[in-house]
XYZ file of C-alpha atoms in Angstrom:
124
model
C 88.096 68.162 162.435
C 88.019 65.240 160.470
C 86.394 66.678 157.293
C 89.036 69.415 157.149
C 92.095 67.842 158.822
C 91.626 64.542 157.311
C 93.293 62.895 160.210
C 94.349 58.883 161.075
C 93.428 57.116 163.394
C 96.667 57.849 164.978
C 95.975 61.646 164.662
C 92.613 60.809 166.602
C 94.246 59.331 169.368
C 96.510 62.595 169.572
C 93.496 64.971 169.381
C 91.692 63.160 171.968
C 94.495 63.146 174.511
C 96.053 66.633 173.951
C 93.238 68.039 176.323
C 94.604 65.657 179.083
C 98.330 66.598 178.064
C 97.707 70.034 179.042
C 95.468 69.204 182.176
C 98.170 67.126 183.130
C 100.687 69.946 183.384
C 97.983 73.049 183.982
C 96.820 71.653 187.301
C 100.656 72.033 188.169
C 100.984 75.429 186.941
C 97.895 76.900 187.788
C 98.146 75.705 191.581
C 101.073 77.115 191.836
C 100.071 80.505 190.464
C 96.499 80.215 192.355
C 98.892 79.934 195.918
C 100.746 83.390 194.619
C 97.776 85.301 193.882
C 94.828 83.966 194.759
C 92.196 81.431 193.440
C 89.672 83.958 192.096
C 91.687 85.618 189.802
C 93.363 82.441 188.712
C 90.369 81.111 187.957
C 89.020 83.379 186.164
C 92.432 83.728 183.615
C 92.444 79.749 183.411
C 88.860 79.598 182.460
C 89.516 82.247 179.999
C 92.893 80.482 178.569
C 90.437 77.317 178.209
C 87.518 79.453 176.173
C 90.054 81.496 173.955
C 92.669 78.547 172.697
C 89.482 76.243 173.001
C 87.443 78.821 170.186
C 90.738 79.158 168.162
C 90.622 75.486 167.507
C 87.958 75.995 165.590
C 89.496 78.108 163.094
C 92.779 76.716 162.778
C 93.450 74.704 159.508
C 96.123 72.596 160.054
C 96.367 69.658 162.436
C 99.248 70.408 164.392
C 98.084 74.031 164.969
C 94.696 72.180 166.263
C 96.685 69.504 168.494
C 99.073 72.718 169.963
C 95.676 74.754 170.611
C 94.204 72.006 172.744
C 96.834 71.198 174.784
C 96.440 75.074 175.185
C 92.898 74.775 175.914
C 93.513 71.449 178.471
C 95.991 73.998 180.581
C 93.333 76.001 180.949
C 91.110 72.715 182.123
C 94.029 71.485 183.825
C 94.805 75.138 186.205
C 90.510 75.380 186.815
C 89.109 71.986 187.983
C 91.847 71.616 191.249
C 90.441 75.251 191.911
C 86.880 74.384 191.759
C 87.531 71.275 193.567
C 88.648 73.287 196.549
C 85.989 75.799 196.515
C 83.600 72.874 196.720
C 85.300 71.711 199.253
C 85.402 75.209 201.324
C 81.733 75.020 201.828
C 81.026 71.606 203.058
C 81.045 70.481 206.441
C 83.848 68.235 207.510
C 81.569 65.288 207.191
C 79.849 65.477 204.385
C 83.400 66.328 202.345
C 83.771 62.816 201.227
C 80.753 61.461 199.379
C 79.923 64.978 197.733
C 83.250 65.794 196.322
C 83.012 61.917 195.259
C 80.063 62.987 193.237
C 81.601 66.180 192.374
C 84.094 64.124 190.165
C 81.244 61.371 189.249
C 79.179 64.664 187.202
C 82.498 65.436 185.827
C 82.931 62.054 184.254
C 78.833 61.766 183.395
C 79.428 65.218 181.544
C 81.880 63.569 179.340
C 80.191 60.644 178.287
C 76.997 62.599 177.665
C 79.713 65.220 175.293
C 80.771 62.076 173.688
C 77.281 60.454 172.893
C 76.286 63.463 171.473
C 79.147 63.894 169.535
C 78.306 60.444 168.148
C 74.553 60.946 167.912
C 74.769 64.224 165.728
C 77.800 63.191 163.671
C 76.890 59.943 162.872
């Protein structure tokens, strides 16, 4: 993005937290919907909301059509990880709930800094 979009330093701040806009407001959404009709198939459409606005980013040539496709993309986060959460959760004994949905969300954090060091490694 930032050989194309030229973007500031502001800009960067936006791209970087229009993912967590949309998760913000997806894991509202999607919940609700998932309650309606089901986890599965809400699942399913929020992973696929995530993969479709998430590839159209990448084709996209101006910066506010990136930033609006990514907060697209974080619904789609945003309506999925509540879901998984609770699937997790499904299977484990009432004992053990705590300390592996604890490391549930610890992967989910070591998955983003390992994104982001690779992200520096191979572009800088």
């Amino acid at each position: 993005a930032e050989c194309d979009l030229t973007p500031t330093n502001t800009d960067k701040g936006w791209i970087n937290s229009s993912v967590f806009i949309g998760m913000m407001f997806g894991g509202w959404i999607w919940g609700s919907i998932a309650d309606k009709y089901g986890r599965r198939p809400t699942l399913m459409i929020a992973m696929l909301v995530n993969a479709v606005f998430g590839g159209l980013g990448a084709i996209v040539s101006s910066f506010h059509q990136f930033l609006a496709l990514r907060i697209v993309s974080g619904l789609g986060v945003g309506g999925s990880m509540p879901i998984v959460f609770s699937y997790y959760c499904e299977f484990l004994p009432p004992s053990r709930r705590g300390p592996m949905m604890s490391l549930l969300a610890a992967f989910w954090m070591l998955g983003s800094v390992v994104v982001a060091v690779l992200a520096w490694t191979i572009l800088g």
